[in-house]
């Protein structure tokens, strides 16, 4: 029914008379029209905004505190000189007076820092009040709707979604004659796009056995990660574990490495390391100056500003900043601390790139996300040099929104217009 949000995206007739159509599942979930669920989502967004404000405050306060500590010895020296001058005014000659003035001048930059502290204090008081109000609202909603009943309902929804995916996989035994990628069940051809978007799909990366698959639906504001033990489990939609991330993600540039998910936090340039076994965030760190929120995405958009990758050399982050005029920056990242170890400015404009991937320390860039794409550019971090290439890149379904290299299997994985390739 159209009231449920389902849509027929395209329809056509094959030469043999069979019906070919693409159906789009509604973006809304089973309970998304419920008023209380809507209130919960609004509250969660407020909590996320407050959390981000607190992180900014924390970074700024840490920076200012370092400055105050650095000026502490200068203040003590000035205090000592003023005490001597007060006790023996005769000793205060022109030279001593000028030294005192110079010391005072050195302390002048401390004034705006202290003013910022006052402003931050007022903001913290406001944030505390917001958190207090949110806590009260959340408790009221929780009591009204029954938290345990809601959790049980959510699990049922997940099971139904898994069954839906399993049914989707059983629809076809071959390709439709005229629509690439649509599957044939002998009578009707159907291709189903979950959520109407192009969700990212993450195959297993080294040091995890057996090979696993992680599934993240959508390219922004999502928090749910499904973990499948094998590729076959993913295909059938069975035997999965759900992880609910504490912070939503942005883009499709996430990667799993040594048991942790590395992803870009929504509406920020903060990198997050989430550990699956402990179900907790181990570390998060801002990528200094990195663009976010569709400032410097790949050509297809989708909040793809920051792209994490893993190759034989470890963990990498690909992004860009205003300082290098939107050109792709490649950074080697410490997987434990998320500290940037070294960066390279490739000189290639990120908005002109379709996608990119790392192999053995070399960044390869495609010139488009659409049909006819080529691997057009290569940057070698070991020599800090680049070259333009002309390598045909097979883009079977004509719209790539995620592309990554798996160093264990030495293959490329891509999410290509709703198809896992």
CSV table of C-alpha atoms in Angstrom, one decimal:
chain,number,residue,atom,x,y,z
A,1,UNK,CA,0.0,0.0,0.0
A,2,UNK,CA,1.3,3.5,-0.7
A,3,UNK,CA,0.2,4.5,2.8
A,4,UNK,CA,3.0,2.2,4.1
A,5,UNK,CA,5.6,4.1,2.1
A,6,UNK,CA,6.4,1.4,-0.5
A,7,UNK,CA,7.1,2.8,-4.0
A,8,UNK,CA,7.6,1.3,-7.4
A,9,UNK,CA,10.7,3.1,-8.5
A,10,UNK,CA,10.8,1.9,-12.2
A,11,UNK,CA,8.8,-0.6,-14.3
A,12,UNK,CA,9.3,-2.0,-17.8
A,13,UNK,CA,8.4,-5.0,-19.9
A,14,UNK,CA,11.1,-7.4,-21.2
A,15,UNK,CA,10.9,-8.6,-24.8
A,16,UNK,CA,9.6,-12.0,-23.6
A,17,UNK,CA,6.7,-10.2,-21.8
A,18,UNK,CA,7.9,-10.5,-18.3
A,19,UNK,CA,7.4,-7.5,-15.9
A,20,UNK,CA,10.6,-5.8,-14.7
A,21,UNK,CA,10.3,-3.5,-11.7
A,22,UNK,CA,12.3,-1.9,-8.9
A,23,UNK,CA,10.6,-1.6,-5.5
A,24,UNK,CA,11.9,0.8,-2.8
A,25,UNK,CA,11.4,-0.1,0.8
A,26,UNK,CA,10.3,2.8,2.9
A,27,UNK,CA,13.0,4.6,4.8
A,28,UNK,CA,10.8,4.7,7.9
A,29,UNK,CA,11.0,1.7,10.3
A,30,UNK,CA,8.0,-0.2,11.7
A,31,UNK,CA,7.5,2.1,14.6
A,32,UNK,CA,8.7,5.4,13.0
A,33,UNK,CA,5.3,6.9,12.9
A,34,UNK,CA,4.8,6.4,16.6
A,35,UNK,CA,4.8,9.8,18.4
A,36,UNK,CA,6.9,8.6,21.3
A,37,UNK,CA,9.5,7.1,19.0
A,38,UNK,CA,9.6,10.5,17.2
A,39,UNK,CA,10.1,12.2,20.6
A,40,UNK,CA,12.9,9.8,21.4
A,41,UNK,CA,14.7,10.5,18.1
A,42,UNK,CA,14.5,14.2,18.7
A,43,UNK,CA,15.8,13.8,22.2
A,44,UNK,CA,18.6,11.6,21.0
A,45,UNK,CA,19.6,14.2,18.4
A,46,UNK,CA,19.7,16.8,21.2
A,47,UNK,CA,21.9,14.5,23.3
A,48,UNK,CA,24.2,14.1,20.4
A,49,UNK,CA,24.5,17.8,19.8
A,50,UNK,CA,25.2,18.4,23.5
A,51,UNK,CA,27.8,15.6,23.5
A,52,UNK,CA,29.5,17.3,20.5
A,53,UNK,CA,29.4,20.7,22.3
A,54,UNK,CA,31.0,19.1,25.4
A,55,UNK,CA,33.8,17.6,23.2
A,56,UNK,CA,34.5,21.0,21.7
A,57,UNK,CA,34.5,22.5,25.1
A,58,UNK,CA,36.8,19.8,26.4
A,59,UNK,CA,39.3,20.3,23.5
A,60,UNK,CA,39.2,24.1,23.9
A,61,UNK,CA,39.6,23.9,27.7
A,62,UNK,CA,42.5,21.5,27.4
A,63,UNK,CA,44.2,23.9,25.0
A,64,UNK,CA,43.6,26.9,27.2
A,65,UNK,CA,44.7,25.0,30.3
A,66,UNK,CA,48.0,24.2,28.7
A,67,UNK,CA,48.5,27.9,27.9
A,68,UNK,CA,47.7,28.9,31.5
A,69,UNK,CA,50.2,26.3,32.8
A,70,UNK,CA,52.9,27.6,30.4
A,71,UNK,CA,52.4,31.2,31.8
A,72,UNK,CA,52.3,30.0,35.4
A,73,UNK,CA,56.1,30.4,35.9
A,74,UNK,CA,55.9,33.9,34.3
A,75,UNK,CA,53.2,35.0,36.7
A,76,UNK,CA,55.2,33.7,39.7
A,77,UNK,CA,58.3,35.7,38.5
A,78,UNK,CA,56.2,38.8,38.1
A,79,UNK,CA,54.7,38.4,41.5
A,80,UNK,CA,58.2,38.1,43.1
A,81,UNK,CA,59.3,41.3,41.3
A,82,UNK,CA,56.3,43.2,42.4
A,83,UNK,CA,56.8,42.1,46.0
A,84,UNK,CA,60.5,43.3,45.9
A,85,UNK,CA,59.4,46.6,44.3
A,86,UNK,CA,56.7,47.1,47.0
A,87,UNK,CA,59.1,46.4,49.9
A,88,UNK,CA,61.9,48.6,48.5
A,89,UNK,CA,60.6,51.3,46.2
A,90,UNK,CA,64.1,52.9,46.0
A,91,UNK,CA,65.4,49.8,44.1
A,92,UNK,CA,62.7,50.4,41.4
A,93,UNK,CA,64.9,52.2,38.8
A,94,UNK,CA,64.0,52.8,35.2
A,95,UNK,CA,65.4,49.5,34.0
A,96,UNK,CA,63.5,47.5,36.6
A,97,UNK,CA,60.3,49.4,35.8
A,98,UNK,CA,60.7,48.6,32.1
A,99,UNK,CA,61.3,44.9,32.9
A,100,UNK,CA,58.0,44.9,34.9
A,101,UNK,CA,56.2,46.5,32.0
A,102,UNK,CA,57.6,43.8,29.6
A,103,UNK,CA,56.5,41.0,31.9
A,104,UNK,CA,53.0,42.5,32.1
A,105,UNK,CA,52.9,42.7,28.3
A,106,UNK,CA,53.8,39.0,28.0
A,107,UNK,CA,50.8,38.2,30.2
A,108,UNK,CA,48.3,40.3,28.2
A,109,UNK,CA,47.3,37.3,25.9
A,110,UNK,CA,46.1,35.6,29.0
A,111,UNK,CA,43.1,38.0,29.3
A,112,UNK,CA,41.2,36.7,26.3
A,113,UNK,CA,41.8,33.1,27.5
A,114,UNK,CA,40.3,34.0,30.8
A,115,UNK,CA,37.4,35.6,29.1
A,116,UNK,CA,36.9,32.4,27.1
A,117,UNK,CA,36.9,30.5,30.3
A,118,UNK,CA,34.0,32.8,31.6
A,119,UNK,CA,32.1,32.2,28.4
A,120,UNK,CA,32.6,28.4,28.6
A,121,UNK,CA,31.5,28.4,32.2
A,122,UNK,CA,28.2,30.0,31.3
A,123,UNK,CA,27.8,27.5,28.4
A,124,UNK,CA,28.5,24.5,30.7
A,125,UNK,CA,25.8,25.7,33.1
A,126,UNK,CA,23.4,25.9,30.2
A,127,UNK,CA,24.4,22.4,29.0
A,128,UNK,CA,23.9,21.0,32.5
A,129,UNK,CA,20.4,22.4,32.5
A,130,UNK,CA,19.7,20.9,29.1
A,131,UNK,CA,21.0,17.5,30.2
A,132,UNK,CA,18.8,17.7,33.3
A,133,UNK,CA,15.7,18.4,31.3
A,134,UNK,CA,16.5,15.7,28.7
A,135,UNK,CA,17.0,13.1,31.5
A,136,UNK,CA,13.6,14.0,32.9
A,137,UNK,CA,11.9,13.7,29.5
A,138,UNK,CA,13.6,10.4,28.7
A,139,UNK,CA,12.5,8.9,32.0
A,140,UNK,CA,8.9,10.0,31.4
A,141,UNK,CA,8.9,8.4,27.9
A,142,UNK,CA,10.6,5.3,29.2
A,143,UNK,CA,8.0,4.8,31.9
A,144,UNK,CA,5.1,5.5,29.5
A,145,UNK,CA,6.1,3.1,26.7
A,146,UNK,CA,7.9,0.4,28.8
A,147,UNK,CA,11.6,0.1,27.9
A,148,UNK,CA,11.6,-3.7,28.0
A,149,UNK,CA,8.6,-4.0,25.7
A,150,UNK,CA,10.2,-1.6,23.3
A,151,UNK,CA,13.5,-3.6,23.2
A,152,UNK,CA,11.5,-6.8,22.6
A,153,UNK,CA,9.7,-5.1,19.7
A,154,UNK,CA,12.9,-3.8,18.3
A,155,UNK,CA,14.4,-7.4,18.3
A,156,UNK,CA,11.3,-8.6,16.5
A,157,UNK,CA,11.7,-5.9,13.9
A,158,UNK,CA,15.3,-6.9,13.3
A,159,UNK,CA,14.3,-10.6,12.9
A,160,UNK,CA,11.7,-9.5,10.3
A,161,UNK,CA,14.2,-7.5,8.4
A,162,UNK,CA,16.6,-10.4,8.4
A,163,UNK,CA,13.8,-12.6,7.0
A,164,UNK,CA,13.1,-10.0,4.4
A,165,UNK,CA,16.7,-10.0,3.2
A,166,UNK,CA,16.7,-13.8,3.1
A,167,UNK,CA,13.5,-13.7,0.9
A,168,UNK,CA,15.2,-11.1,-1.4
A,169,UNK,CA,18.1,-13.4,-2.0
A,170,UNK,CA,15.8,-16.3,-2.9
A,171,UNK,CA,13.9,-14.2,-5.5
A,172,UNK,CA,16.2,-15.0,-8.4
A,173,UNK,CA,18.2,-17.7,-10.1
A,174,UNK,CA,19.6,-15.4,-12.8
A,175,UNK,CA,19.8,-12.0,-14.3
A,176,UNK,CA,16.8,-10.3,-16.0
A,177,UNK,CA,17.2,-10.0,-19.8
A,178,UNK,CA,17.0,-6.2,-20.0
A,179,UNK,CA,17.6,-4.7,-16.6
A,180,UNK,CA,21.2,-5.2,-15.3
A,181,UNK,CA,21.3,-6.4,-11.7
A,182,UNK,CA,17.6,-7.3,-11.4
A,183,UNK,CA,16.9,-10.9,-10.3
A,184,UNK,CA,14.5,-13.3,-12.0
A,185,UNK,CA,12.2,-15.7,-10.2
A,186,UNK,CA,10.7,-17.2,-13.4
A,187,UNK,CA,7.7,-14.9,-13.5
A,188,UNK,CA,8.5,-11.4,-12.1
A,189,UNK,CA,11.8,-9.5,-11.9
A,190,UNK,CA,12.4,-7.6,-8.7
A,191,UNK,CA,15.2,-5.5,-7.3
A,192,UNK,CA,14.7,-4.2,-3.8
A,193,UNK,CA,16.7,-1.2,-2.4
A,194,UNK,CA,16.6,-1.2,1.4
A,195,UNK,CA,15.9,2.3,2.7
A,196,UNK,CA,16.1,3.9,-0.7
A,197,UNK,CA,19.8,4.5,-0.2
A,198,UNK,CA,23.1,2.9,-1.0
A,199,UNK,CA,24.3,1.4,2.3
A,200,UNK,CA,27.9,0.5,3.0
A,201,UNK,CA,29.1,-3.1,3.3
A,202,UNK,CA,32.3,-4.0,5.1
A,203,UNK,CA,34.1,-7.3,4.5
A,204,UNK,CA,36.5,-8.8,7.0
A,205,UNK,CA,39.9,-7.3,7.3
A,206,UNK,CA,43.1,-9.0,8.7
A,207,UNK,CA,43.6,-10.8,12.0
A,208,UNK,CA,40.0,-11.9,12.3
A,209,UNK,CA,39.1,-15.5,11.8
A,210,UNK,CA,36.9,-16.7,10.3
A,211,UNK,CA,36.2,-14.0,7.7
A,212,UNK,CA,33.3,-11.9,8.9
A,213,UNK,CA,30.9,-9.4,7.3
A,214,UNK,CA,29.6,-6.2,8.9
A,215,UNK,CA,26.6,-4.4,7.4
A,216,UNK,CA,25.7,-0.7,8.0
A,217,UNK,CA,22.5,0.5,6.3
A,218,UNK,CA,22.6,4.1,4.9
A,219,UNK,CA,25.2,6.7,4.7
A,220,UNK,CA,24.4,9.1,7.5
A,221,UNK,CA,22.9,9.2,11.0
A,222,UNK,CA,22.9,5.4,11.3
A,223,UNK,CA,23.9,3.6,14.5
A,224,UNK,CA,23.1,0.0,13.9
A,225,UNK,CA,25.8,-2.5,12.7
A,226,UNK,CA,24.9,-6.1,11.9
A,227,UNK,CA,27.8,-8.6,12.3
A,228,UNK,CA,27.6,-11.8,10.3
A,229,UNK,CA,29.9,-14.7,10.9
A,230,UNK,CA,30.4,-15.6,7.3
A,231,UNK,CA,29.6,-14.2,3.8
A,232,UNK,CA,27.0,-17.0,3.4
A,233,UNK,CA,25.2,-15.8,6.6
A,234,UNK,CA,25.1,-12.3,5.2
A,235,UNK,CA,23.7,-13.6,1.9
A,236,UNK,CA,20.9,-15.5,3.7
A,237,UNK,CA,20.4,-12.8,6.4
A,238,UNK,CA,20.9,-15.3,9.2
A,239,UNK,CA,23.1,-15.7,12.3
A,240,UNK,CA,23.9,-12.1,13.0
A,241,UNK,CA,24.7,-10.0,16.1
A,242,UNK,CA,23.5,-6.4,16.4
A,243,UNK,CA,25.7,-3.6,17.7
A,244,UNK,CA,24.2,-0.2,18.5
A,245,UNK,CA,26.9,2.5,18.2
A,246,UNK,CA,26.8,5.3,20.8
A,247,UNK,CA,27.4,7.9,18.1
A,248,UNK,CA,25.9,8.0,14.6
A,249,UNK,CA,28.1,7.7,11.5
A,250,UNK,CA,28.5,9.8,8.4
A,251,UNK,CA,29.5,8.5,4.9
A,252,UNK,CA,30.5,5.1,3.8
A,253,UNK,CA,34.2,5.3,4.5
A,254,UNK,CA,34.2,3.0,7.6
A,255,UNK,CA,36.4,-0.1,8.1
A,256,UNK,CA,36.8,-3.0,10.5
A,257,UNK,CA,40.4,-3.7,11.6
A,258,UNK,CA,41.5,-6.1,14.4
A,259,UNK,CA,38.1,-6.3,16.0
A,260,UNK,CA,37.3,-2.6,16.0
A,261,UNK,CA,35.2,-0.4,13.7
A,262,UNK,CA,36.8,2.9,12.6
A,263,UNK,CA,34.2,5.4,11.5
A,264,UNK,CA,33.5,9.1,11.0
A,265,UNK,CA,31.2,10.6,13.6
A,266,UNK,CA,28.1,12.3,12.1
A,267,UNK,CA,28.4,16.1,11.7
A,268,UNK,CA,32.0,16.2,12.9
A,269,UNK,CA,35.6,15.4,11.7
A,270,UNK,CA,36.0,13.1,14.7
A,271,UNK,CA,37.3,9.6,14.1
A,272,UNK,CA,35.8,6.9,16.4
A,273,UNK,CA,37.2,3.5,17.3
A,274,UNK,CA,34.4,1.1,18.5
A,275,UNK,CA,35.4,-2.3,19.9
A,276,UNK,CA,33.0,-5.0,19.0
A,277,UNK,CA,33.8,-7.5,21.8
A,278,UNK,CA,33.5,-4.9,24.6
A,279,UNK,CA,30.7,-3.0,22.8
A,280,UNK,CA,32.4,0.3,23.7
A,281,UNK,CA,34.2,3.3,22.2
A,282,UNK,CA,37.9,2.8,23.0
A,283,UNK,CA,39.1,6.2,21.6
A,284,UNK,CA,37.9,9.1,19.5
A,285,UNK,CA,40.0,11.9,18.1
A,286,UNK,CA,39.5,14.9,15.8
A,287,UNK,CA,41.3,14.9,12.4
A,288,UNK,CA,42.6,18.4,12.5
A,289,UNK,CA,41.1,20.6,9.8
A,290,UNK,CA,39.4,17.8,8.0
A,291,UNK,CA,36.2,18.8,6.1
A,292,UNK,CA,33.0,17.1,7.1
A,293,UNK,CA,29.2,17.2,6.5
A,294,UNK,CA,29.5,17.1,2.7
A,295,UNK,CA,32.2,19.8,2.5
A,296,UNK,CA,34.7,17.7,0.6
A,297,UNK,CA,32.9,14.4,-0.4
A,298,UNK,CA,33.6,12.2,-3.4
A,299,UNK,CA,31.7,13.1,-6.5
A,300,UNK,CA,28.6,11.1,-5.5
A,301,UNK,CA,28.2,13.0,-2.2
A,302,UNK,CA,26.7,11.0,0.6
A,303,UNK,CA,28.7,12.7,3.4
A,304,UNK,CA,31.8,10.8,2.1
A,305,UNK,CA,34.3,13.4,3.4
A,306,UNK,CA,36.4,11.0,5.5
A,307,UNK,CA,37.4,7.6,4.2
A,308,UNK,CA,39.2,5.0,6.4
A,309,UNK,CA,41.1,2.3,4.7
A,310,UNK,CA,43.3,-0.7,5.7
A,311,UNK,CA,46.1,-2.2,3.6
A,312,UNK,CA,49.3,-4.3,4.2
A,313,UNK,CA,50.8,-1.2,6.0
A,314,UNK,CA,48.0,-0.6,8.4
A,315,UNK,CA,45.2,2.0,8.9
A,316,UNK,CA,44.8,5.1,6.7
A,317,UNK,CA,42.5,8.1,6.6
A,318,UNK,CA,41.7,9.9,3.3
A,319,UNK,CA,40.1,13.3,3.5
A,320,UNK,CA,40.8,16.9,2.7
A,321,UNK,CA,41.0,20.4,4.3
A,322,UNK,CA,40.6,24.0,3.4
A,323,UNK,CA,44.3,24.6,3.8
A,324,UNK,CA,45.2,22.3,0.9
A,325,UNK,CA,42.4,23.7,-1.3
A,326,UNK,CA,40.3,20.6,-1.3
A,327,UNK,CA,43.0,18.2,-2.6
A,328,UNK,CA,43.1,14.7,-1.2
A,329,UNK,CA,45.2,14.2,1.9
A,330,UNK,CA,46.4,10.7,2.8
A,331,UNK,CA,47.2,10.2,6.5
A,332,UNK,CA,48.8,7.2,8.2
A,333,UNK,CA,46.9,6.7,11.5
A,334,UNK,CA,47.9,4.9,14.7
A,335,UNK,CA,45.1,2.3,15.1
A,336,UNK,CA,45.5,2.4,18.9
A,337,UNK,CA,45.4,6.1,19.6
A,338,UNK,CA,44.0,7.5,16.2
A,339,UNK,CA,46.9,9.9,16.2
A,340,UNK,CA,48.0,11.0,12.7
A,341,UNK,CA,51.5,9.7,12.2
A,342,UNK,CA,52.2,11.3,8.8
A,343,UNK,CA,50.3,13.0,6.0
A,344,UNK,CA,50.7,13.5,2.3
A,345,UNK,CA,49.1,16.1,0.1
A,346,UNK,CA,48.4,14.3,-3.2
A,347,UNK,CA,47.3,17.4,-5.2
A,348,UNK,CA,44.2,15.6,-6.6
A,349,UNK,CA,40.9,17.4,-6.0
A,350,UNK,CA,38.6,15.1,-3.9
A,351,UNK,CA,35.3,16.3,-5.4
A,352,UNK,CA,36.6,15.1,-8.8
A,353,UNK,CA,37.2,11.6,-7.5
A,354,UNK,CA,34.7,8.9,-7.7
A,355,UNK,CA,36.2,6.7,-5.0
A,356,UNK,CA,39.7,5.6,-3.8
A,357,UNK,CA,41.5,2.7,-2.2
A,358,UNK,CA,44.9,1.9,-0.7
A,359,UNK,CA,47.1,-1.1,-1.7
A,360,UNK,CA,50.6,-1.4,-0.2
A,361,UNK,CA,50.9,2.2,0.7
A,362,UNK,CA,49.7,3.5,-2.7
A,363,UNK,CA,46.4,5.4,-3.1
A,364,UNK,CA,44.5,4.7,-6.3
A,365,UNK,CA,41.7,7.1,-7.4
A,366,UNK,CA,38.9,6.6,-9.8
A,367,UNK,CA,37.8,9.6,-12.0
A,368,UNK,CA,34.0,8.8,-11.6
A,369,UNK,CA,31.5,6.8,-9.6
A,370,UNK,CA,29.4,6.2,-12.7
A,371,UNK,CA,29.7,3.9,-15.7
A,372,UNK,CA,32.9,4.3,-17.7
A,373,UNK,CA,35.1,5.0,-14.6
A,374,UNK,CA,38.8,4.5,-14.8
A,375,UNK,CA,41.6,4.3,-12.2
A,376,UNK,CA,43.0,7.6,-13.2
A,377,UNK,CA,45.5,8.6,-10.5
A,378,UNK,CA,48.0,6.9,-8.2
A,379,UNK,CA,49.9,8.4,-5.3
A,380,UNK,CA,52.9,6.6,-3.9
A,381,UNK,CA,53.5,7.4,-0.2
A,382,UNK,CA,56.8,5.6,-0.1
A,383,UNK,CA,58.3,8.1,-2.6
A,384,UNK,CA,55.8,11.0,-2.1
A,385,UNK,CA,55.2,11.0,-5.9
A,386,UNK,CA,52.2,10.5,-8.2
A,387,UNK,CA,51.3,9.6,-11.8
A,388,UNK,CA,48.2,9.7,-13.9
A,389,UNK,CA,47.0,6.2,-15.0
A,390,UNK,CA,44.5,4.8,-17.5
A,391,UNK,CA,43.3,1.5,-16.0
A,392,UNK,CA,39.7,0.5,-17.0
A,393,UNK,CA,37.5,-0.1,-13.9
A,394,UNK,CA,34.5,-2.4,-14.3
A,395,UNK,CA,31.4,-0.6,-12.9
A,396,UNK,CA,28.7,-3.1,-13.7
A,397,UNK,CA,25.8,-1.4,-12.0
A,398,UNK,CA,26.8,2.2,-12.8
A,399,UNK,CA,26.9,3.8,-9.3
A,400,UNK,CA,29.6,3.1,-6.8
A,401,UNK,CA,29.2,4.5,-3.3
A,402,UNK,CA,31.8,2.5,-1.4
A,403,UNK,CA,35.1,0.9,-2.6
A,404,UNK,CA,37.7,-0.7,-0.4
A,405,UNK,CA,40.6,-3.1,-0.6
A,406,UNK,CA,40.8,-6.3,1.6
A,407,UNK,CA,44.5,-7.0,2.2
A,408,UNK,CA,43.9,-10.5,3.5
A,409,UNK,CA,41.9,-11.7,0.4
A,410,UNK,CA,43.6,-9.2,-2.0
A,411,UNK,CA,40.3,-8.2,-3.6
A,412,UNK,CA,38.3,-5.0,-3.9
A,413,UNK,CA,34.8,-4.8,-2.4
A,414,UNK,CA,32.3,-2.3,-3.5
A,415,UNK,CA,28.7,-1.3,-2.9
A,416,UNK,CA,27.5,-0.8,-6.5
A,417,UNK,CA,24.0,0.6,-6.8
A,418,UNK,CA,22.6,-1.7,-4.1
A,419,UNK,CA,24.7,-4.7,-5.2
A,420,UNK,CA,27.6,-6.2,-3.2
A,421,UNK,CA,30.4,-6.8,-5.7
